[in-house]
Structures are given as structure tokens and as C-alpha cells.
PDB file of C-alpha atoms in Angstrom:
ATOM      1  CA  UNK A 300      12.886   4.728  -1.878  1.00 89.00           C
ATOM      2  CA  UNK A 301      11.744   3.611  -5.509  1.00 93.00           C
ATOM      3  CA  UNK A 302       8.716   5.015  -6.819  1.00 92.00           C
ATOM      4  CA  UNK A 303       7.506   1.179  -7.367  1.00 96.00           C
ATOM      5  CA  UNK A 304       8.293   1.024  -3.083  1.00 95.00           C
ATOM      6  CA  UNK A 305       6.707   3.943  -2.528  1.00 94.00           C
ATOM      7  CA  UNK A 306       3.359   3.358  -3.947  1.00 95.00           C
ATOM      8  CA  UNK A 307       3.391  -0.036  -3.032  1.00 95.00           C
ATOM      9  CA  UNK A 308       3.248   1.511   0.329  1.00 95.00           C
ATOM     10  CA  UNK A 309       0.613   4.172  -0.631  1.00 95.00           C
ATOM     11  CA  UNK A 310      -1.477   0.698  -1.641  1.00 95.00           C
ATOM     12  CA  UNK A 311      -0.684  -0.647   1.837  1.00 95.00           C
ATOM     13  CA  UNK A 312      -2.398   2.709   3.388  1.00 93.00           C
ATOM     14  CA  UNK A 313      -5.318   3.010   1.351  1.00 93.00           C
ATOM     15  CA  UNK A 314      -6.944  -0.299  -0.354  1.00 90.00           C
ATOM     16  CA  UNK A 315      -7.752  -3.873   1.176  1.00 87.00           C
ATOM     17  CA  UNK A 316      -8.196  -4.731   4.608  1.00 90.00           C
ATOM     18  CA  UNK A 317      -4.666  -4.456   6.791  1.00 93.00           C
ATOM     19  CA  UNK A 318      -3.189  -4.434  10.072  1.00 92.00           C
ATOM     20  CA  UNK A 319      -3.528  -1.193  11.864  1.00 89.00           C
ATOM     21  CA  UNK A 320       0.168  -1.675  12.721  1.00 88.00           C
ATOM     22  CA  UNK A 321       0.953  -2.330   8.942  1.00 92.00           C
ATOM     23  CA  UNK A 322      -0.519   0.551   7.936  1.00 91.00           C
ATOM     24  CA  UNK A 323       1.161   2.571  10.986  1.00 88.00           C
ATOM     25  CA  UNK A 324       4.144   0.860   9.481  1.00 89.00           C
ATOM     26  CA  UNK A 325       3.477   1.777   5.716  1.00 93.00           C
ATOM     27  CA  UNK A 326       2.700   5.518   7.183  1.00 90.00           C
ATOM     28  CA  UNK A 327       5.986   6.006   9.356  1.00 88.00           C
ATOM     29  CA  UNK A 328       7.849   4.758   5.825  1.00 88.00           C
ATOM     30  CA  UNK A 329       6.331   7.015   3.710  1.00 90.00           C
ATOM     31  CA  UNK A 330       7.054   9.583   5.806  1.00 88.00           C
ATOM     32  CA  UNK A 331      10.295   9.133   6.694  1.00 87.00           C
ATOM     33  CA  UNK A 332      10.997   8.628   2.518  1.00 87.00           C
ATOM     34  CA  UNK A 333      13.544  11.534   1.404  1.00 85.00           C
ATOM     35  CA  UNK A 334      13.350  10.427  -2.175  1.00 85.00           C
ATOM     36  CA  UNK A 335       9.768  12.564  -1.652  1.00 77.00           C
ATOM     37  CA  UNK A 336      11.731  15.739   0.126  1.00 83.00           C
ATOM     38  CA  UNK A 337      12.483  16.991   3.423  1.00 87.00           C
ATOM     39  CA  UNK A 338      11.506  14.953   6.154  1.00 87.00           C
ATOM     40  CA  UNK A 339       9.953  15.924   9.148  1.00 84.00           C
ATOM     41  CA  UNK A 340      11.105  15.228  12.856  1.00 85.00           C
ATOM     42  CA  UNK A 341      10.756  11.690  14.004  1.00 81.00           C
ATOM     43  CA  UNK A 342       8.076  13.435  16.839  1.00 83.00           C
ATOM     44  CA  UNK A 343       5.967  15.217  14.374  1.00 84.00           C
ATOM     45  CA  UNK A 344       6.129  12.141  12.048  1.00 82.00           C
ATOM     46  CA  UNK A 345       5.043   9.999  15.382  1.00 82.00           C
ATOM     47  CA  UNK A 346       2.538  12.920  16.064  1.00 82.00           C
ATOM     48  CA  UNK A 347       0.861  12.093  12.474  1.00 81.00           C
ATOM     49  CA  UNK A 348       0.444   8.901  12.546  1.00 81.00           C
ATOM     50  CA  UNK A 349      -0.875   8.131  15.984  1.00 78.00           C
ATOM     51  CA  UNK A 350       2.300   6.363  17.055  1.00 72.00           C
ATOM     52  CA  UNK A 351       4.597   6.933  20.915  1.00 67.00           C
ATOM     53  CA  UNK A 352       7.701   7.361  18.985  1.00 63.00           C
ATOM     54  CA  UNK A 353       9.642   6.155  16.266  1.00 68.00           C
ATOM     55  CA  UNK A 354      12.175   4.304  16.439  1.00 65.00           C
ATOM     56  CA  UNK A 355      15.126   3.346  14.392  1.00 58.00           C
ATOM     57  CA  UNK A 356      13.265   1.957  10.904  1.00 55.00           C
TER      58      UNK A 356
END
């Protein structure tokens, strides 16, 4: 993901008044991003951001 992306993303998940299933959405992204380093298991991810489960993004 582009740095430009990924802090449009960060915007998404901290400023304005959104969705709570954007910002879910934004979340899961960012934390599925490798360009930022390892990435955690889909569960753990879901466990983070108060999702089920993720599914294929």
C-alpha cells in the first residue's frame, strides 16, 4: 500500500464522522498492509477490530 493510501486510511479511522463499518473497513486494511511489516493472523486482526472474521479483502 502507498504511504498516500495508507494515511488516507489512518484519516478514515480517526477524523470526521464515518460509518462504523468504514472505519472497521479502513482498520482491517491497515492491518492487513505489509508495506508496514509483518502481518498478523486474519483472527487476531478480526480479534482487534471487533469484527467475526475476515474475509478475503
Amino acid at each position: 500500500m502507498s504511504t498516500e493510501d495508507r494515511r488516507a486510511l489512518e484519516r478514515v479511522t480517526t477524523t470526521g464522522v464515518r460509518s462504523a463499518s468504514m472505519i472497521r473497513r479502513a482498520r482491517v486494511l491497515l492491518a492487513l498492509d505489509t508495506s508496514a511489516g509483518e502481518v498478523a493472523p486474519r483472527a487476531v486482526i478480526a480479534e482487534r477490530v471487533g469484527s467475526r472474521a475476515i474475509r478475503s479483502v
